[in-house]
Coordinates of C-alpha atoms (C1' of nucleotides) in Angstrom, one line a residue:
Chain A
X791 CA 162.6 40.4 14.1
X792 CA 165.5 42.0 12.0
X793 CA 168.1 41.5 14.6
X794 CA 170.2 40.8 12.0
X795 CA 169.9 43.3 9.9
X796 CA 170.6 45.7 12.9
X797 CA 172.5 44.3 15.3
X798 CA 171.6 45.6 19.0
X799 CA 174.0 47.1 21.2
X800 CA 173.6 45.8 25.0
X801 CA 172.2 49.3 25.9
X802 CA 169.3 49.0 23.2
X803 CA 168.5 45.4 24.4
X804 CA 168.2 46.8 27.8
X805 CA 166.2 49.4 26.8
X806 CA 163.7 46.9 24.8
X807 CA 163.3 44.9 27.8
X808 CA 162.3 47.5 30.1
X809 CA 159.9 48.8 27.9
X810 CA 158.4 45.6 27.6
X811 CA 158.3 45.2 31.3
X812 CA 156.6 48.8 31.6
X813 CA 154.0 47.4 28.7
X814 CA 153.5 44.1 30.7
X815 CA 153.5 45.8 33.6
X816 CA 150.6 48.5 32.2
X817 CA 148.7 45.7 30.9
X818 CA 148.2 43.3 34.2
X819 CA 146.9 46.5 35.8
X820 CA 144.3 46.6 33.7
X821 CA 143.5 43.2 33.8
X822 CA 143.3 43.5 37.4
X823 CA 141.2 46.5 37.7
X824 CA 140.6 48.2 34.3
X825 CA 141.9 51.3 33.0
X826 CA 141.0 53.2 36.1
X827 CA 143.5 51.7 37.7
X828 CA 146.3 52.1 35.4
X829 CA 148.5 55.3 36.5
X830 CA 152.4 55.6 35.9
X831 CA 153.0 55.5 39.3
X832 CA 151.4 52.0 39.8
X833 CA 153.0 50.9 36.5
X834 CA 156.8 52.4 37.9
X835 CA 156.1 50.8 41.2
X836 CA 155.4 47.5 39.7
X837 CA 158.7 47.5 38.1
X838 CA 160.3 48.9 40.5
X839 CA 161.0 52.8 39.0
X840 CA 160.6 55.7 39.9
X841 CA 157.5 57.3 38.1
X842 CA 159.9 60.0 36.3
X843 CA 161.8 56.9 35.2
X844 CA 159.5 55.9 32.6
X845 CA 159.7 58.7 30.4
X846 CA 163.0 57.6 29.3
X847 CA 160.6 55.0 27.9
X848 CA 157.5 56.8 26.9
X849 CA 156.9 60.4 26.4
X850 CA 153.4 60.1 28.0
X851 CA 150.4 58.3 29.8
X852 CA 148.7 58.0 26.4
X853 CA 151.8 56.6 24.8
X854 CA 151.7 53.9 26.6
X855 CA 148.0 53.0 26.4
X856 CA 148.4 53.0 22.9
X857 CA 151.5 50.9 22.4
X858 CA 150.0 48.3 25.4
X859 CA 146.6 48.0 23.2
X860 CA 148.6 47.8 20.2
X861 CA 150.1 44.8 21.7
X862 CA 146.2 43.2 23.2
X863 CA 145.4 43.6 19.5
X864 CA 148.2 41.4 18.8
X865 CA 147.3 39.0 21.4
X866 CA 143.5 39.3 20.1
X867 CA 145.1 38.3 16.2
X868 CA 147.0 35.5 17.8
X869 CA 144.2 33.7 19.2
X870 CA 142.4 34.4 15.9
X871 CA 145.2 32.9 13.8
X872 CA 144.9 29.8 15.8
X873 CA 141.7 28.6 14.2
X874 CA 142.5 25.8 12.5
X875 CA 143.1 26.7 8.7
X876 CA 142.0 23.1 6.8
X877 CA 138.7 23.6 7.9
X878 CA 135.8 24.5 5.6
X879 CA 135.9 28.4 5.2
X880 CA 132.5 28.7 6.8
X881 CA 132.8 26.5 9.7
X882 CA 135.9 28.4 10.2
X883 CA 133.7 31.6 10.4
X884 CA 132.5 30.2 13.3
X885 CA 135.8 28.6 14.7
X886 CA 136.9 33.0 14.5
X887 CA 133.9 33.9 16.4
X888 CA 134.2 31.8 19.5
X889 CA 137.9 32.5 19.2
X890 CA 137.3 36.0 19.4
X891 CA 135.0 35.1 22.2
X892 CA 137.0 33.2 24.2
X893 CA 139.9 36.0 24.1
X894 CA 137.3 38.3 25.8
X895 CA 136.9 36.1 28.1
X896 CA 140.5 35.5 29.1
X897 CA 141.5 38.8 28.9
X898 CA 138.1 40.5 29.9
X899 CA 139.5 44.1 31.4
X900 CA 142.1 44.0 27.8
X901 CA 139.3 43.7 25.9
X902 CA 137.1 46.1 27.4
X903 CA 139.8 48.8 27.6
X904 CA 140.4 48.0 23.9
X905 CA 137.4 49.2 23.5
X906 CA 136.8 52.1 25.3
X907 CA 140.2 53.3 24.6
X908 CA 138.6 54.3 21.1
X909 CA 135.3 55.2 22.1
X910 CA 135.7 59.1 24.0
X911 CA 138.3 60.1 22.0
X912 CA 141.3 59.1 23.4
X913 CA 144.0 57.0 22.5
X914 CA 143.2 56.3 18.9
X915 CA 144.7 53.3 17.4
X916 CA 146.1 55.2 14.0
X917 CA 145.1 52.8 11.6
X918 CA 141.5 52.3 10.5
X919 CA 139.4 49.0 10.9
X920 CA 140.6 47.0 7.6
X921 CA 144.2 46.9 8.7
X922 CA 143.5 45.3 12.3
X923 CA 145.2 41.7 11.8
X924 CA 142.3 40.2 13.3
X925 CA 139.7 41.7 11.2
X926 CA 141.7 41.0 8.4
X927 CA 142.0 37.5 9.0
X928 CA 137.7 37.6 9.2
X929 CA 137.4 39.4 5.8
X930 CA 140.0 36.8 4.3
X931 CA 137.9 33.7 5.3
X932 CA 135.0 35.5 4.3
X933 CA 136.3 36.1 1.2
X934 CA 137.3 32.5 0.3
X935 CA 133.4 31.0 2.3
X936 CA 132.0 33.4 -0.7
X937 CA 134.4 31.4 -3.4
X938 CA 134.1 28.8 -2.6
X939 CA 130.4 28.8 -2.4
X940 CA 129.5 28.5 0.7
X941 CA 127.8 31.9 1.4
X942 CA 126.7 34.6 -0.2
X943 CA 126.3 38.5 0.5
X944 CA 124.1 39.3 -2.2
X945 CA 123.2 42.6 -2.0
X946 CA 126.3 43.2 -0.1
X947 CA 130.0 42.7 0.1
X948 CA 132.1 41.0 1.5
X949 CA 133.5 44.0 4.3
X950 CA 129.5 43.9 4.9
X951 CA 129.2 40.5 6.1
X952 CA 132.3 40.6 7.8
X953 CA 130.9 43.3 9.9
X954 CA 127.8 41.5 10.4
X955 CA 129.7 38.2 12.2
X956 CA 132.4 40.6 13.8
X957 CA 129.3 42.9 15.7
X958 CA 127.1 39.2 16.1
X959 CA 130.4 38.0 18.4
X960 CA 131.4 40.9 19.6
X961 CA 128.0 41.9 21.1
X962 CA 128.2 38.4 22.5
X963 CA 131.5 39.1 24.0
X964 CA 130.7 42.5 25.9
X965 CA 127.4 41.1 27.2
X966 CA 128.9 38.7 29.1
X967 CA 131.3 41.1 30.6
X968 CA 129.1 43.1 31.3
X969 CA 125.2 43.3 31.8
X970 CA 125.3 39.8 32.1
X971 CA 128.7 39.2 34.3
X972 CA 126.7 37.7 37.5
X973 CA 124.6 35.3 34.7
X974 CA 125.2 31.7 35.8
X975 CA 124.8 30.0 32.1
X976 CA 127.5 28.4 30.0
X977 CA 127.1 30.8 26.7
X978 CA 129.5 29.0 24.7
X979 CA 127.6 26.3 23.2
X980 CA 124.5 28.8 22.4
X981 CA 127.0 31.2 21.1
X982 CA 128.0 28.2 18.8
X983 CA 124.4 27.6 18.0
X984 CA 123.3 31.3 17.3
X985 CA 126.9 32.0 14.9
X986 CA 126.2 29.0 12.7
X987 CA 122.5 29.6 12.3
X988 CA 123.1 33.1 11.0
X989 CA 126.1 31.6 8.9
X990 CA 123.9 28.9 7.4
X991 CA 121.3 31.4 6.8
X992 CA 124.0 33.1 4.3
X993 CA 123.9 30.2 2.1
X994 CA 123.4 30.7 -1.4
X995 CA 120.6 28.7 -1.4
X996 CA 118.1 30.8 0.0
Chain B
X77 CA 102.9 58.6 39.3
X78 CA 101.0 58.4 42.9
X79 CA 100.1 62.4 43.3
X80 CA 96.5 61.7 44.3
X81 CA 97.6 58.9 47.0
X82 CA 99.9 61.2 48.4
X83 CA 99.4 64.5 47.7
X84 CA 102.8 66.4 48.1
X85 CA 103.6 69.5 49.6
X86 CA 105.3 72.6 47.7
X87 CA 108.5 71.6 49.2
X88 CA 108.6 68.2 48.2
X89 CA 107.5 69.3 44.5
X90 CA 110.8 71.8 44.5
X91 CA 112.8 69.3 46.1
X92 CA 111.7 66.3 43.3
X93 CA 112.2 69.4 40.5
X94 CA 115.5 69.9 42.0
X95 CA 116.8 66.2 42.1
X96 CA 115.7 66.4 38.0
X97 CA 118.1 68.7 37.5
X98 CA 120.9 67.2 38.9
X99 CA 119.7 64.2 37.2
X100 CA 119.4 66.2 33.5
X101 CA 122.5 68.0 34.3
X102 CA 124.4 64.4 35.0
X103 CA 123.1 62.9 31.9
X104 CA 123.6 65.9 29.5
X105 CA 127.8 65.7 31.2
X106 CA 128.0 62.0 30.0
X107 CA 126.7 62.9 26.5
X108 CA 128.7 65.7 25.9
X109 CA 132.4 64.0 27.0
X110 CA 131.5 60.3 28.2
X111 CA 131.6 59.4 32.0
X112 CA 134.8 61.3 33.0
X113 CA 133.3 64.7 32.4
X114 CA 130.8 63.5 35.3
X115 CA 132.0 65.1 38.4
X116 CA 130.3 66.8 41.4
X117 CA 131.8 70.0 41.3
X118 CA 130.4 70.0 37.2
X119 CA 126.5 69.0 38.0
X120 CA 126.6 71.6 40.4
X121 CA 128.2 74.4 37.9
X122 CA 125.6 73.2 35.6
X123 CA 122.5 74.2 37.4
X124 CA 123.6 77.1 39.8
X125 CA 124.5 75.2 43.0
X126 CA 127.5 74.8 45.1
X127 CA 128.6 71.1 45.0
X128 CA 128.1 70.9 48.5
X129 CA 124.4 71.5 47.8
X130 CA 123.7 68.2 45.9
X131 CA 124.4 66.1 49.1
X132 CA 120.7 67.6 50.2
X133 CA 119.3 65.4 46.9
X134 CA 122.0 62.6 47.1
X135 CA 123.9 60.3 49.2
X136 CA 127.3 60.4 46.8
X137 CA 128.5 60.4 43.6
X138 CA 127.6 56.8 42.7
X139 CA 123.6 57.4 44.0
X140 CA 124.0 59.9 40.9
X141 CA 125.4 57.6 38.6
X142 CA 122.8 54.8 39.4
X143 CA 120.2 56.9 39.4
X144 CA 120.9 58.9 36.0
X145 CA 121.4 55.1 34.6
X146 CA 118.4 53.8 35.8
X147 CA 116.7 57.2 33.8
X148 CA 118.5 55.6 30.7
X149 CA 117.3 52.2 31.1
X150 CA 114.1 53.9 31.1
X151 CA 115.0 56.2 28.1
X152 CA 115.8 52.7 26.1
X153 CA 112.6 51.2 27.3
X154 CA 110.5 53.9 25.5
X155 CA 112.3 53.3 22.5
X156 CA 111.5 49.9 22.4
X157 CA 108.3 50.1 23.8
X158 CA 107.5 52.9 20.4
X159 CA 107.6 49.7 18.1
X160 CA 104.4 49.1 16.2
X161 CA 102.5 46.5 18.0
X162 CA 100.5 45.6 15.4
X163 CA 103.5 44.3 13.1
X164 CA 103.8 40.1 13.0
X165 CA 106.2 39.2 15.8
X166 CA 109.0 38.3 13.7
X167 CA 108.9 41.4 12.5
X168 CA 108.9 43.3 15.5
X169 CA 111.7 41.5 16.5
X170 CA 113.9 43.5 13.8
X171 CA 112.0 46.9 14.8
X172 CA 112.7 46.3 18.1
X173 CA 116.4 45.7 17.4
X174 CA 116.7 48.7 14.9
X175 CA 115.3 50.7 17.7
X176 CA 118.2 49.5 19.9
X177 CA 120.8 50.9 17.8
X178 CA 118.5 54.1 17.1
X179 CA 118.7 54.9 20.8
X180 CA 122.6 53.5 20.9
X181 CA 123.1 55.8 18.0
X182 CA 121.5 59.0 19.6
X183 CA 122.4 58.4 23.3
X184 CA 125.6 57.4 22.4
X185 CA 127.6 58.3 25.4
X186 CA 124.6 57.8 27.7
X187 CA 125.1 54.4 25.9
X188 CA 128.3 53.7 26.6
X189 CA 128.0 54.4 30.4
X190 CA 125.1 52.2 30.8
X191 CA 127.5 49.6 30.1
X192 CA 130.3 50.1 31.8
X193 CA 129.0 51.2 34.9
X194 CA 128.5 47.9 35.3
X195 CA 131.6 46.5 33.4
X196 CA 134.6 47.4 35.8
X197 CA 131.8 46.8 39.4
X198 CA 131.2 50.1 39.7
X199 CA 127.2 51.2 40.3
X200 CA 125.5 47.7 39.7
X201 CA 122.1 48.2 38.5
X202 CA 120.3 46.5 41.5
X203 CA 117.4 44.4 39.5
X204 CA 118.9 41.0 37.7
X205 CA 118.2 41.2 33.7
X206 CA 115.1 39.9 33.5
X207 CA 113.7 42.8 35.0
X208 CA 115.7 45.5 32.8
X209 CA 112.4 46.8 31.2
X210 CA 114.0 46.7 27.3
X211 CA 114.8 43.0 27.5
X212 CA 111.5 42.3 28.9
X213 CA 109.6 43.8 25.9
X214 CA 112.1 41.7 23.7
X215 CA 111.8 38.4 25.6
X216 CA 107.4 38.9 25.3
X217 CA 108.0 39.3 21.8
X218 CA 110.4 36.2 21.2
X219 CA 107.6 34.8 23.2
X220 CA 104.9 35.7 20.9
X221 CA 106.8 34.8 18.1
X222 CA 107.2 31.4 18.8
X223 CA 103.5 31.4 20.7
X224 CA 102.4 32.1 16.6
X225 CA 104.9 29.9 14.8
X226 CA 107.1 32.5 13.2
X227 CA 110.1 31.4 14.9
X228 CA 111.8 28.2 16.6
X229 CA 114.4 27.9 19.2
X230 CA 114.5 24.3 18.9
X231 CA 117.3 22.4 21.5
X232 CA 117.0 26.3 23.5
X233 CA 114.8 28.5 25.2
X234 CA 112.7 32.2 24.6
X235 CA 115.5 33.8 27.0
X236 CA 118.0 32.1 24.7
X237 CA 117.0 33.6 21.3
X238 CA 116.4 37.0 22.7
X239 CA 120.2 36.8 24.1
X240 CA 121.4 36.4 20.6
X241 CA 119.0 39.0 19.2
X242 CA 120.5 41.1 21.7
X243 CA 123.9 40.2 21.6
X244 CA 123.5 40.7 17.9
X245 CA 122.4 44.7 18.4
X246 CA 123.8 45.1 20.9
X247 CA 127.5 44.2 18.9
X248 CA 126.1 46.4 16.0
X249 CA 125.4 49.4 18.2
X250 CA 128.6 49.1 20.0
X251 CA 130.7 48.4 17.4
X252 CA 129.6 51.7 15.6
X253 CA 130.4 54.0 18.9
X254 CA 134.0 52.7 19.3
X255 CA 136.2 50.9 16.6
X256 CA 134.2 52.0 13.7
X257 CA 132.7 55.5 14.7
X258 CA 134.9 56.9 11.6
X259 CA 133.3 54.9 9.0
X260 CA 131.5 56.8 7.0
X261 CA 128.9 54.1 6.0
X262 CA 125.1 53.8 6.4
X263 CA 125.0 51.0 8.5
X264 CA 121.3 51.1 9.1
X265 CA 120.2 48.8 6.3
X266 CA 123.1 46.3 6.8
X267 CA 122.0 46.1 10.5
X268 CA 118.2 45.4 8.9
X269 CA 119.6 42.9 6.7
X270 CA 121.7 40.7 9.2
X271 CA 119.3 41.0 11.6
X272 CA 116.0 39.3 8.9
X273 CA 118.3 36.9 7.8
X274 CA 119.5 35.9 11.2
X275 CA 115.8 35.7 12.5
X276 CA 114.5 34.5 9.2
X277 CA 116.9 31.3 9.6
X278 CA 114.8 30.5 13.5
X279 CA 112.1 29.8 11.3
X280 CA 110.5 26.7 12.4
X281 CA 111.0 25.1 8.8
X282 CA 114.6 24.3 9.2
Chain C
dT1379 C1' 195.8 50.3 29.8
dG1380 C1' 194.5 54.6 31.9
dT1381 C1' 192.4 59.0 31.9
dA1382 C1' 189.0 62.7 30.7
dC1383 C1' 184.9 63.5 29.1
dA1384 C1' 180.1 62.9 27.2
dT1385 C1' 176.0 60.6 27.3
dC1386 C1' 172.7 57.9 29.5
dA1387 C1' 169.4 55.9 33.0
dG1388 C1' 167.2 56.9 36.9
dT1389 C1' 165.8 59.6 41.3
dG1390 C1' 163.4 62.6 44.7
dA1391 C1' 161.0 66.3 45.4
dA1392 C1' 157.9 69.3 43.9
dC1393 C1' 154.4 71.6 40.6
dG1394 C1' 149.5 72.4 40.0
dC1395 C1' 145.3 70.2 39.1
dG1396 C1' 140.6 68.3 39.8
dC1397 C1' 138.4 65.3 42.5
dG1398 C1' 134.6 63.6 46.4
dT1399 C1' 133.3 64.8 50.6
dT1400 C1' 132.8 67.2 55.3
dC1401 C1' 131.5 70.8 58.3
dA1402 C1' 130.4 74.9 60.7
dC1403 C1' 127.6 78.5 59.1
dT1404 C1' 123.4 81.3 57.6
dG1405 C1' 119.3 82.9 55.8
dA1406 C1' 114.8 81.2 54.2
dT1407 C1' 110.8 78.5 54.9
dG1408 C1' 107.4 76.3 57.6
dT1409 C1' 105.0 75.4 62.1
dA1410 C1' 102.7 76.0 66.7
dC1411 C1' 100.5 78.8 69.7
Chain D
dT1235 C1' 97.6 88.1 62.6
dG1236 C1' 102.0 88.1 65.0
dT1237 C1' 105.7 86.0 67.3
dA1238 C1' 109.1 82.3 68.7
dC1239 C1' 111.1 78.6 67.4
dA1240 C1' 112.5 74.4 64.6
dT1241 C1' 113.7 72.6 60.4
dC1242 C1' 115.3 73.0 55.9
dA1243 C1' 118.2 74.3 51.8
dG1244 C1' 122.2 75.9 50.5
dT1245 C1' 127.1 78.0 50.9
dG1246 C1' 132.3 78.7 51.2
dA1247 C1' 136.2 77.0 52.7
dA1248 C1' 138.8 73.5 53.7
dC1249 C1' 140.3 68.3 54.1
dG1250 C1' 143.2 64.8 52.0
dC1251 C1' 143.9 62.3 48.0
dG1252 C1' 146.0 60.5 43.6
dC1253 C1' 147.1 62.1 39.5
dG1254 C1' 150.6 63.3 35.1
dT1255 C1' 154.5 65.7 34.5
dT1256 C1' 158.8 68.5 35.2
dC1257 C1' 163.3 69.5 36.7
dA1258 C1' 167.8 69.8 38.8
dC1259 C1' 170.5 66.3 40.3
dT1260 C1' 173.7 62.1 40.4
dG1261 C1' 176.0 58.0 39.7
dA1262 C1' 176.8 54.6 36.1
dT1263 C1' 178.0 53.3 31.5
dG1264 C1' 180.2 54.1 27.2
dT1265 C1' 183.7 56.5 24.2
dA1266 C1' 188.0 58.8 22.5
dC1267 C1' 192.6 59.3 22.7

DNA sequence: TGTACATCAGTGAACGCGCGTTCACTGATGTAC
DNA sequence: TGTACATCAGTGAACGCGCGTTCACTGATGTAC
């Protein structure tokens, strides 16, 4: 980043570098076995500390749930940002969904824990919704699909619909992780099918 | 259910009463502070027991847990079985979603749990989805709808379209628990909205 | 370049906690005669 | 109706476990002169 502007001294680039493998570390656990299974003394013997070691690192547990699903988020943005940009700002709409799909997939246990880390109260991610990069890259195509014509809200706004493909996905997403985990059906080509009629059906036309 | 085939005795009815309790007590633990307020030693605080008593009513913790889930499902299924039947299929099909999130909305923990007990293969629900009570109300209705015309799955099948119905609520309802439960927006009409339009564009005309 | 000292990175042992479950027990309830 | 006995419902104390965190410590790394 701005290595330049700050120059690291061997001890801080140490320190980086074991934090990361304490993040990377805290992450494969939970991709192995979901939060439940994430407890500093797996993460330190994973790495090879002692469990008092990493809070030269971290002050706490929570700390680093939150800086690891800081860093899922990231990942999440990544695969967002990947969606190929000279496509038409609607079919792209759909290019985000199934990208947003397809990271659940891969990272099923991230994703879930992403989740759920918000959802009793612990760990809150500090910034609200609209800053996310991935939902910000959403709203930003469905800002341009609505100028250039290709949808429209109408009673609503843009934020609104953006909701309305994010929860369409996301339900999408969690269902297959979940309740319908031992299903035997390729969803991604109904998925496909389901995001662009609901897209079309945003057409100005109607 | 069955009292008149077999009729039971005092101590069954106390011992049924009793296994309620626990059951209540479990459920009302979830709501308050999400699954990880569940614990033995709690239920058994709750309704005046030592926790070694509730091994009389159950096998283990996770008989609890699936049993208190399958008391959810059940929960759910009333919602969705409280839709006007008298509305035009298509129709119903938004009720019955609203009603999703409605019961989303006021279980909300209760909620949560039902879907990740069976996220991380913990408690599996033993019955495969078809027979999950809610979705079968909403698969007869997708049925119906297409029996009279209203809707069209074209290249797919009734258990496709009510997926995405549900994935669609299912997304909404989730999505308002977790990343956006600090939004202070009425998200009930938006939900109502996505969910015509999406529906509206099955219509058999397109 | 060598020495004295300060800071840093990391450890091992222990803390107190809440957990699910077991087990020997006891008093209450029900049953048989 | 009364008595002897079996079963049932429920308890209290303990088990072993894994957890997050703290703390006094030690050796290694860096700094100042």
């Amino acid at each position: 980043m701005n290595q330049a502007a700050t120059p690291l001294t061997p001890r801080e680039r140490r320190h980086q570098r074991t934090r990361q493998a304490i993040l990377d570390a805290a992450l494969e656990l939970i991709n192995q076995g979901g939060m439940k299974e994430l407890s500093m003394r797996k993460i330190a013997e994973r790495i090879d500390y002692s469990p008092a070691g990493l809070y030269e690192y971290f002050g706490s547990k929570e700390e680093i749930i939150a800086a690891a699903c800081a860093q899922a988020e990231q990942r999440l943005e990544a695969y967002m940002k990947a969606v190929d940009p000279s496509l038409p700002p609607a079919q792209r709409l759909v290019e985000l969904g199934m990208a947003y799909i397809r990271f659940a997939q891969n990272y099923s246990e991230q994703f879930i824990a992403l989740q759920f880390s918000q959802a009793s109260g612990q760990t809150e991610l500090p910034a609200p919704v609209e800053t996310h990069g991935s939902f910000k890259v959403l709203l930003e195509t469905v800002q341009e699909a609505m100028n250039a014509g290709e949808i429209s809200a109408e009673p609503y706004d843009v934020f609104t619909v953006a909701y309305t493909c994010w929860a369409f996905v996301h339900g999408m997403a969690l269902l297959r992780l979940t309740t319908l985990k031992d299903v035997e059906v390729d969803f991604e080509p109904v998925n496909r099918w389901a995001l662009e009629k609901y897209i079309e059906g945003l057409r100005t036309t109607s």
